[in-house]
Amino acid sequence: MMGLPLFPIFIVDFFGSALMIILSITASFHARRLVRLNPKNVLWTYLFWLCMALVAFALSRSIGHMLRFIFILLDFPHVWETLSPYSGGLNTLVFSSVAVLTFYYYNVQGVIQRVRDDANSLARANRQLEKVHASYAT
């Protein structure tokens, strides 16, 4: 079954998995609150979707790790051997989605910068038009 020297590692992995679920859900609630405060903010929307992907990853990874310990402790290792490939496949898919969203940050940052540049350009054009209008009005 389980040797005593490995028991602390199993405990840390089990409770670390539970903590990962709690922290990712907490982060998603905070990100959702930011989106509600400013729904047009691209960065907050990106952060929300990244947090949701992290929640999915935390759930798939943590449940897989927790189920493994539970099945082994309950002396059902054959059940875990059956579920293990599916759990690993799901973890790989979700981890890939987190990676894709992480790499996408550069594009989101570029969009934000372009929007800022366009806003500055419009503000500059507005000031110039106001000056021209003021000179014709007098």
mmCIF file with all atom_site columns, N, CA and C in Angstrom, residues 18-67:
data_model
loop_
_atom_site.group_PDB
_atom_site.id
_atom_site.type_symbol
_atom_site.label_atom_id
_atom_site.label_alt_id
_atom_site.label_comp_id
_atom_site.label_asym_id
_atom_site.label_entity_id
_atom_site.label_seq_id
_atom_site.pdbx_PDB_ins_code
_atom_site.Cartn_x
_atom_site.Cartn_y
_atom_site.Cartn_z
_atom_site.occupancy
_atom_site.B_iso_or_equiv
_atom_site.pdbx_formal_charge
_atom_site.auth_seq_id
_atom_site.auth_comp_id
_atom_site.auth_asym_id
_atom_site.auth_atom_id
_atom_site.pdbx_PDB_model_num
ATOM 1   N N  . ALA A 1 18 ? -6.357  20.513 -3.375  1.00 0.00 ? 18 ALA A N  1
ATOM 2   C CA . ALA A 1 18 ? -7.564  21.186 -2.874  1.00 0.00 ? 18 ALA A CA 1
ATOM 3   C C  . ALA A 1 18 ? -7.348  22.694 -2.809  1.00 0.00 ? 18 ALA A C  1
ATOM 4   N N  . LEU A 1 19 ? -6.173  23.101 -2.362  1.00 0.00 ? 19 LEU A N  1
ATOM 5   C CA . LEU A 1 19 ? -5.861  24.532 -2.288  1.00 0.00 ? 19 LEU A CA 1
ATOM 6   C C  . LEU A 1 19 ? -5.822  25.162 -3.677  1.00 0.00 ? 19 LEU A C  1
ATOM 7   N N  . MET A 1 20 ? -5.349  24.413 -4.660  1.00 0.00 ? 20 MET A N  1
ATOM 8   C CA . MET A 1 20 ? -5.313  24.910 -6.037  1.00 0.00 ? 20 MET A CA 1
ATOM 9   C C  . MET A 1 20 ? -6.728  25.204 -6.543  1.00 0.00 ? 20 MET A C  1
ATOM 10  N N  . ILE A 1 21 ? -7.663  24.353 -6.205  1.00 0.00 ? 21 ILE A N  1
ATOM 11  C CA . ILE A 1 21 ? -9.059  24.590 -6.590  1.00 0.00 ? 21 ILE A CA 1
ATOM 12  C C  . ILE A 1 21 ? -9.574  25.862 -5.922  1.00 0.00 ? 21 ILE A C  1
ATOM 13  N N  . ILE A 1 22 ? -9.340  25.997 -4.640  1.00 0.00 ? 22 ILE A N  1
ATOM 14  C CA . ILE A 1 22 ? -9.834  27.160 -3.891  1.00 0.00 ? 22 ILE A CA 1
ATOM 15  C C  . ILE A 1 22 ? -9.238  28.456 -4.436  1.00 0.00 ? 22 ILE A C  1
ATOM 16  N N  . LEU A 1 23 ? -7.926  28.476 -4.655  1.00 0.00 ? 23 LEU A N  1
ATOM 17  C CA . LEU A 1 23 ? -7.279  29.701 -5.137  1.00 0.00 ? 23 LEU A CA 1
ATOM 18  C C  . LEU A 1 23 ? -7.710  30.065 -6.553  1.00 0.00 ? 23 LEU A C  1
ATOM 19  N N  . SER A 1 24 ? -7.867  29.077 -7.425  1.00 0.00 ? 24 SER A N  1
ATOM 20  C CA . SER A 1 24 ? -8.270  29.397 -8.794  1.00 0.00 ? 24 SER A CA 1
ATOM 21  C C  . SER A 1 24 ? -9.709  29.902 -8.841  1.00 0.00 ? 24 SER A C  1
ATOM 22  N N  . ILE A 1 25 ? -10.580 29.335 -8.030  1.00 0.00 ? 25 ILE A N  1
ATOM 23  C CA . ILE A 1 25 ? -11.968 29.817 -7.989  1.00 0.00 ? 25 ILE A CA 1
ATOM 24  C C  . ILE A 1 25 ? -12.019 31.222 -7.400  1.00 0.00 ? 25 ILE A C  1
ATOM 25  N N  . THR A 1 26 ? -11.221 31.480 -6.379  1.00 0.00 ? 26 THR A N  1
ATOM 26  C CA . THR A 1 26 ? -11.156 32.827 -5.802  1.00 0.00 ? 26 THR A CA 1
ATOM 27  C C  . THR A 1 26 ? -10.666 33.833 -6.838  1.00 0.00 ? 26 THR A C  1
ATOM 28  N N  . ALA A 1 27 ? -9.642  33.473 -7.588  1.00 0.00 ? 27 ALA A N  1
ATOM 29  C CA . ALA A 1 27 ? -9.128  34.367 -8.635  1.00 0.00 ? 27 ALA A CA 1
ATOM 30  C C  . ALA A 1 27 ? -10.186 34.623 -9.698  1.00 0.00 ? 27 ALA A C  1
ATOM 31  N N  . SER A 1 28 ? -10.959 33.596 -10.049 1.00 0.00 ? 28 SER A N  1
ATOM 32  C CA . SER A 1 28 ? -11.994 33.796 -11.069 1.00 0.00 ? 28 SER A CA 1
ATOM 33  C C  . SER A 1 28 ? -13.106 34.712 -10.562 1.00 0.00 ? 28 SER A C  1
ATOM 34  N N  . PHE A 1 29 ? -13.448 34.628 -9.267  1.00 0.00 ? 29 PHE A N  1
ATOM 35  C CA . PHE A 1 29 ? -14.452 35.542 -8.715  1.00 0.00 ? 29 PHE A CA 1
ATOM 36  C C  . PHE A 1 29 ? -13.954 36.989 -8.762  1.00 0.00 ? 29 PHE A C  1
ATOM 37  N N  . HIS A 1 30 ? -12.695 37.196 -8.423  1.00 0.00 ? 30 HIS A N  1
ATOM 38  C CA . HIS A 1 30 ? -12.134 38.550 -8.485  1.00 0.00 ? 30 HIS A CA 1
ATOM 39  C C  . HIS A 1 30 ? -12.079 39.055 -9.929  1.00 0.00 ? 30 HIS A C  1
ATOM 40  N N  . ALA A 1 31 ? -11.699 38.190 -10.854 1.00 0.00 ? 31 ALA A N  1
ATOM 41  C CA . ALA A 1 31 ? -11.651 38.591 -12.263 1.00 0.00 ? 31 ALA A CA 1
ATOM 42  C C  . ALA A 1 31 ? -13.055 38.911 -12.773 1.00 0.00 ? 31 ALA A C  1
ATOM 43  N N  . ARG A 1 32 ? -14.034 38.133 -12.361 1.00 0.00 ? 32 ARG A N  1
ATOM 44  C CA . ARG A 1 32 ? -15.417 38.393 -12.772 1.00 0.00 ? 32 ARG A CA 1
ATOM 45  C C  . ARG A 1 32 ? -15.891 39.740 -12.228 1.00 0.00 ? 32 ARG A C  1
ATOM 46  N N  . ARG A 1 33 ? -15.500 40.050 -10.997 1.00 0.00 ? 33 ARG A N  1
ATOM 47  C CA . ARG A 1 33 ? -15.867 41.344 -10.415 1.00 0.00 ? 33 ARG A CA 1
ATOM 48  C C  . ARG A 1 33 ? -15.245 42.489 -11.209 1.00 0.00 ? 33 ARG A C  1
ATOM 49  N N  . LEU A 1 34 ? -14.006 42.328 -11.643 1.00 0.00 ? 34 LEU A N  1
ATOM 50  C CA . LEU A 1 34 ? -13.360 43.356 -12.462 1.00 0.00 ? 34 LEU A CA 1
ATOM 51  C C  . LEU A 1 34 ? -14.097 43.541 -13.784 1.00 0.00 ? 34 LEU A C  1
ATOM 52  N N  . VAL A 1 35 ? -14.539 42.434 -14.383 1.00 0.00 ? 35 VAL A N  1
ATOM 53  C CA . VAL A 1 35 ? -15.282 42.527 -15.647 1.00 0.00 ? 35 VAL A CA 1
ATOM 54  C C  . VAL A 1 35 ? -16.613 43.235 -15.424 1.00 0.00 ? 35 VAL A C  1
ATOM 55  N N  . ARG A 1 36 ? -17.274 42.968 -14.310 1.00 0.00 ? 36 ARG A N  1
ATOM 56  C CA . ARG A 1 36 ? -18.547 43.643 -14.026 1.00 0.00 ? 36 ARG A CA 1
ATOM 57  C C  . ARG A 1 36 ? -18.354 45.136 -13.787 1.00 0.00 ? 36 ARG A C  1
ATOM 58  N N  . LEU A 1 37 ? -17.223 45.509 -13.174 1.00 0.00 ? 37 LEU A N  1
ATOM 59  C CA . LEU A 1 37 ? -16.955 46.929 -12.938 1.00 0.00 ? 37 LEU A CA 1
ATOM 60  C C  . LEU A 1 37 ? -16.684 47.680 -14.236 1.00 0.00 ? 37 LEU A C  1
ATOM 61  N N  . ASN A 1 38 ? -16.004 47.024 -15.162 1.00 0.00 ? 38 ASN A N  1
ATOM 62  C CA . ASN A 1 38 ? -15.651 47.661 -16.428 1.00 0.00 ? 38 ASN A CA 1
ATOM 63  C C  . ASN A 1 38 ? -15.743 46.622 -17.544 1.00 0.00 ? 38 ASN A C  1
ATOM 64  N N  . PRO A 1 39 ? -16.964 46.370 -18.055 1.00 0.00 ? 39 PRO A N  1
ATOM 65  C CA . PRO A 1 39 ? -17.148 45.290 -19.029 1.00 0.00 ? 39 PRO A CA 1
ATOM 66  C C  . PRO A 1 39 ? -16.472 45.525 -20.378 1.00 0.00 ? 39 PRO A C  1
ATOM 67  N N  . LYS A 1 40 ? -16.126 46.768 -20.691 1.00 0.00 ? 40 LYS A N  1
ATOM 68  C CA . LYS A 1 40 ? -15.499 47.043 -21.986 1.00 0.00 ? 40 LYS A CA 1
ATOM 69  C C  . LYS A 1 40 ? -13.977 46.940 -21.937 1.00 0.00 ? 40 LYS A C  1
ATOM 70  N N  . ASN A 1 41 ? -13.422 46.646 -20.781 1.00 0.00 ? 41 ASN A N  1
ATOM 71  C CA . ASN A 1 41 ? -11.978 46.547 -20.642 1.00 0.00 ? 41 ASN A CA 1
ATOM 72  C C  . ASN A 1 41 ? -11.504 45.194 -21.179 1.00 0.00 ? 41 ASN A C  1
ATOM 73  N N  . VAL A 1 42 ? -10.699 45.238 -22.230 1.00 0.00 ? 42 VAL A N  1
ATOM 74  C CA . VAL A 1 42 ? -10.221 44.020 -22.883 1.00 0.00 ? 42 VAL A CA 1
ATOM 75  C C  . VAL A 1 42 ? -9.328  43.211 -21.943 1.00 0.00 ? 42 VAL A C  1
ATOM 76  N N  . LEU A 1 43 ? -8.504  43.887 -21.170 1.00 0.00 ? 43 LEU A N  1
ATOM 77  C CA . LEU A 1 43 ? -7.586  43.189 -20.276 1.00 0.00 ? 43 LEU A CA 1
ATOM 78  C C  . LEU A 1 43 ? -8.332  42.424 -19.189 1.00 0.00 ? 43 LEU A C  1
ATOM 79  N N  . TRP A 1 44 ? -9.384  43.029 -18.628 1.00 0.00 ? 44 TRP A N  1
ATOM 80  C CA . TRP A 1 44 ? -10.145 42.331 -17.593 1.00 0.00 ? 44 TRP A CA 1
ATOM 81  C C  . TRP A 1 44 ? -10.865 41.124 -18.183 1.00 0.00 ? 44 TRP A C  1
ATOM 82  N N  . THR A 1 45 ? -11.373 41.262 -19.391 1.00 0.00 ? 45 THR A N  1
ATOM 83  C CA . THR A 1 45 ? -12.037 40.132 -20.043 1.00 0.00 ? 45 THR A CA 1
ATOM 84  C C  . THR A 1 45 ? -11.046 39.003 -20.298 1.00 0.00 ? 45 THR A C  1
ATOM 85  N N  . TYR A 1 46 ? -9.855  39.364 -20.782 1.00 0.00 ? 46 TYR A N  1
ATOM 86  C CA . TYR A 1 46 ? -8.809  38.358 -20.991 1.00 0.00 ? 46 TYR A CA 1
ATOM 87  C C  . TYR A 1 46 ? -8.456  37.672 -19.670 1.00 0.00 ? 46 TYR A C  1
ATOM 88  N N  . LEU A 1 47 ? -8.290  38.463 -18.624 1.00 0.00 ? 47 LEU A N  1
ATOM 89  C CA . LEU A 1 47 ? -7.937  37.913 -17.317 1.00 0.00 ? 47 LEU A CA 1
ATOM 90  C C  . LEU A 1 47 ? -9.027  36.963 -16.811 1.00 0.00 ? 47 LEU A C  1
ATOM 91  N N  . PHE A 1 48 ? -10.278 37.312 -17.047 1.00 0.00 ? 48 PHE A N  1
ATOM 92  C CA . PHE A 1 48 ? -11.381 36.444 -16.637 1.00 0.00 ? 48 PHE A CA 1
ATOM 93  C C  . PHE A 1 48 ? -11.315 35.097 -17.352 1.00 0.00 ? 48 PHE A C  1
ATOM 94  N N  . TRP A 1 49 ? -11.094 35.128 -18.678 1.00 0.00 ? 49 TRP A N  1
ATOM 95  C CA . TRP A 1 49 ? -11.035 33.867 -19.424 1.00 0.00 ? 49 TRP A CA 1
ATOM 96  C C  . TRP A 1 49 ? -9.813  33.043 -19.036 1.00 0.00 ? 49 TRP A C  1
ATOM 97  N N  . LEU A 1 50 ? -8.715  33.705 -18.743 1.00 0.00 ? 50 LEU A N  1
ATOM 98  C CA . LEU A 1 50 ? -7.533  32.982 -18.273 1.00 0.00 ? 50 LEU A CA 1
ATOM 99  C C  . LEU A 1 50 ? -7.818  32.327 -16.922 1.00 0.00 ? 50 LEU A C  1
ATOM 100 N N  . CYS A 1 51 ? -8.489  33.044 -16.039 1.00 0.00 ? 51 CYS A N  1
ATOM 101 C CA . CYS A 1 51 ? -8.841  32.467 -14.730 1.00 0.00 ? 51 CYS A CA 1
ATOM 102 C C  . CYS A 1 51 ? -9.802  31.293 -14.884 1.00 0.00 ? 51 CYS A C  1
ATOM 103 N N  . MET A 1 52 ? -10.734 31.391 -15.821 1.00 0.00 ? 52 MET A N  1
ATOM 104 C CA . MET A 1 52 ? -11.655 30.280 -16.040 1.00 0.00 ? 52 MET A CA 1
ATOM 105 C C  . MET A 1 52 ? -10.910 29.052 -16.554 1.00 0.00 ? 52 MET A C  1
ATOM 106 N N  . ALA A 1 53 ? -9.927  29.263 -17.428 1.00 0.00 ? 53 ALA A N  1
ATOM 107 C CA . ALA A 1 53 ? -9.110  28.138 -17.895 1.00 0.00 ? 53 ALA A CA 1
ATOM 108 C C  . ALA A 1 53 ? -8.298  27.552 -16.744 1.00 0.00 ? 53 ALA A C  1
ATOM 109 N N  . LEU A 1 54 ? -7.811  28.413 -15.858 1.00 0.00 ? 54 LEU A N  1
ATOM 110 C CA . LEU A 1 54 ? -7.069  27.921 -14.691 1.00 0.00 ? 54 LEU A CA 1
ATOM 111 C C  . LEU A 1 54 ? -7.980  27.145 -13.739 1.00 0.00 ? 54 LEU A C  1
ATOM 112 N N  . VAL A 1 55 ? -9.229  27.567 -13.619 1.00 0.00 ? 55 VAL A N  1
ATOM 113 C CA . VAL A 1 55 ? -10.186 26.813 -12.798 1.00 0.00 ? 55 VAL A CA 1
ATOM 114 C C  . VAL A 1 55 ? -10.401 25.427 -13.406 1.00 0.00 ? 55 VAL A C  1
ATOM 115 N N  . ALA A 1 56 ? -10.587 25.377 -14.721 1.00 0.00 ? 56 ALA A N  1
ATOM 116 C CA . ALA A 1 56 ? -10.772 24.081 -15.382 1.00 0.00 ? 56 ALA A CA 1
ATOM 117 C C  . ALA A 1 56 ? -9.544  23.197 -15.182 1.00 0.00 ? 56 ALA A C  1
ATOM 118 N N  . PHE A 1 57 ? -8.359  23.792 -15.310 1.00 0.00 ? 57 PHE A N  1
ATOM 119 C CA . PHE A 1 57 ? -7.134  23.017 -15.104 1.00 0.00 ? 57 PHE A CA 1
ATOM 120 C C  . PHE A 1 57 ? -7.016  22.560 -13.656 1.00 0.00 ? 57 PHE A C  1
ATOM 121 N N  . ALA A 1 58 ? -7.307  23.447 -12.718 1.00 0.00 ? 58 ALA A N  1
ATOM 122 C CA . ALA A 1 58 ? -7.216  23.078 -11.301 1.00 0.00 ? 58 ALA A CA 1
ATOM 123 C C  . ALA A 1 58 ? -8.184  21.948 -10.978 1.00 0.00 ? 58 ALA A C  1
ATOM 124 N N  . LEU A 1 59 ? -9.398  22.037 -11.514 1.00 0.00 ? 59 LEU A N  1
ATOM 125 C CA . LEU A 1 59 ? -10.379 20.985 -11.250 1.00 0.00 ? 59 LEU A CA 1
ATOM 126 C C  . LEU A 1 59 ? -9.958  19.659 -11.864 1.00 0.00 ? 59 LEU A C  1
ATOM 127 N N  . SER A 1 60 ? -9.551  19.678 -13.130 1.00 0.00 ? 60 SER A N  1
ATOM 128 C CA . SER A 1 60 ? -9.195  18.413 -13.777 1.00 0.00 ? 60 SER A CA 1
ATOM 129 C C  . SER A 1 60 ? -7.959  17.794 -13.133 1.00 0.00 ? 60 SER A C  1
ATOM 130 N N  . ARG A 1 61 ? -6.959  18.603 -12.844 1.00 0.00 ? 61 ARG A N  1
ATOM 131 C CA . ARG A 1 61 ? -5.727  18.087 -12.243 1.00 0.00 ? 61 ARG A CA 1
ATOM 132 C C  . ARG A 1 61 ? -5.969  17.645 -10.804 1.00 0.00 ? 61 ARG A C  1
ATOM 133 N N  . SER A 1 62 ? -6.633  18.497 -10.045 1.00 0.00 ? 62 SER A N  1
ATOM 134 C CA . SER A 1 62 ? -6.827  18.206 -8.628  1.00 0.00 ? 62 SER A CA 1
ATOM 135 C C  . SER A 1 62 ? -7.744  17.014 -8.403  1.00 0.00 ? 62 SER A C  1
ATOM 136 N N  . ILE A 1 63 ? -8.815  16.959 -9.152  1.00 0.00 ? 63 ILE A N  1
ATOM 137 C CA . ILE A 1 63 ? -9.725  15.828 -8.984  1.00 0.00 ? 63 ILE A CA 1
ATOM 138 C C  . ILE A 1 63 ? -9.019  14.535 -9.369  1.00 0.00 ? 63 ILE A C  1
ATOM 139 N N  . GLY A 1 64 ? -8.206  14.590 -10.425 1.00 0.00 ? 64 GLY A N  1
ATOM 140 C CA . GLY A 1 64 ? -7.438  13.408 -10.805 1.00 0.00 ? 64 GLY A CA 1
ATOM 141 C C  . GLY A 1 64 ? -6.488  12.969 -9.712  1.00 0.00 ? 64 GLY A C  1
ATOM 142 N N  . HIS A 1 65 ? -5.774  13.912 -9.125  1.00 0.00 ? 65 HIS A N  1
ATOM 143 C CA . HIS A 1 65 ? -4.833  13.564 -8.054  1.00 0.00 ? 65 HIS A CA 1
ATOM 144 C C  . HIS A 1 65 ? -5.568  13.081 -6.807  1.00 0.00 ? 65 HIS A C  1
ATOM 145 N N  . MET A 1 66 ? -6.666  13.733 -6.484  1.00 0.00 ? 66 MET A N  1
ATOM 146 C CA . MET A 1 66 ? -7.413  13.344 -5.285  1.00 0.00 ? 66 MET A CA 1
ATOM 147 C C  . MET A 1 66 ? -8.066  11.970 -5.466  1.00 0.00 ? 66 MET A C  1
ATOM 148 N N  . LEU A 1 67 ? -8.649  11.740 -6.649  1.00 0.00 ? 67 LEU A N  1
ATOM 149 C CA . LEU A 1 67 ? -9.276  10.443 -6.894  1.00 0.00 ? 67 LEU A CA 1
ATOM 150 C C  . LEU A 1 67 ? -8.252  9.316  -6.834  1.00 0.00 ? 67 LEU A C  1
#
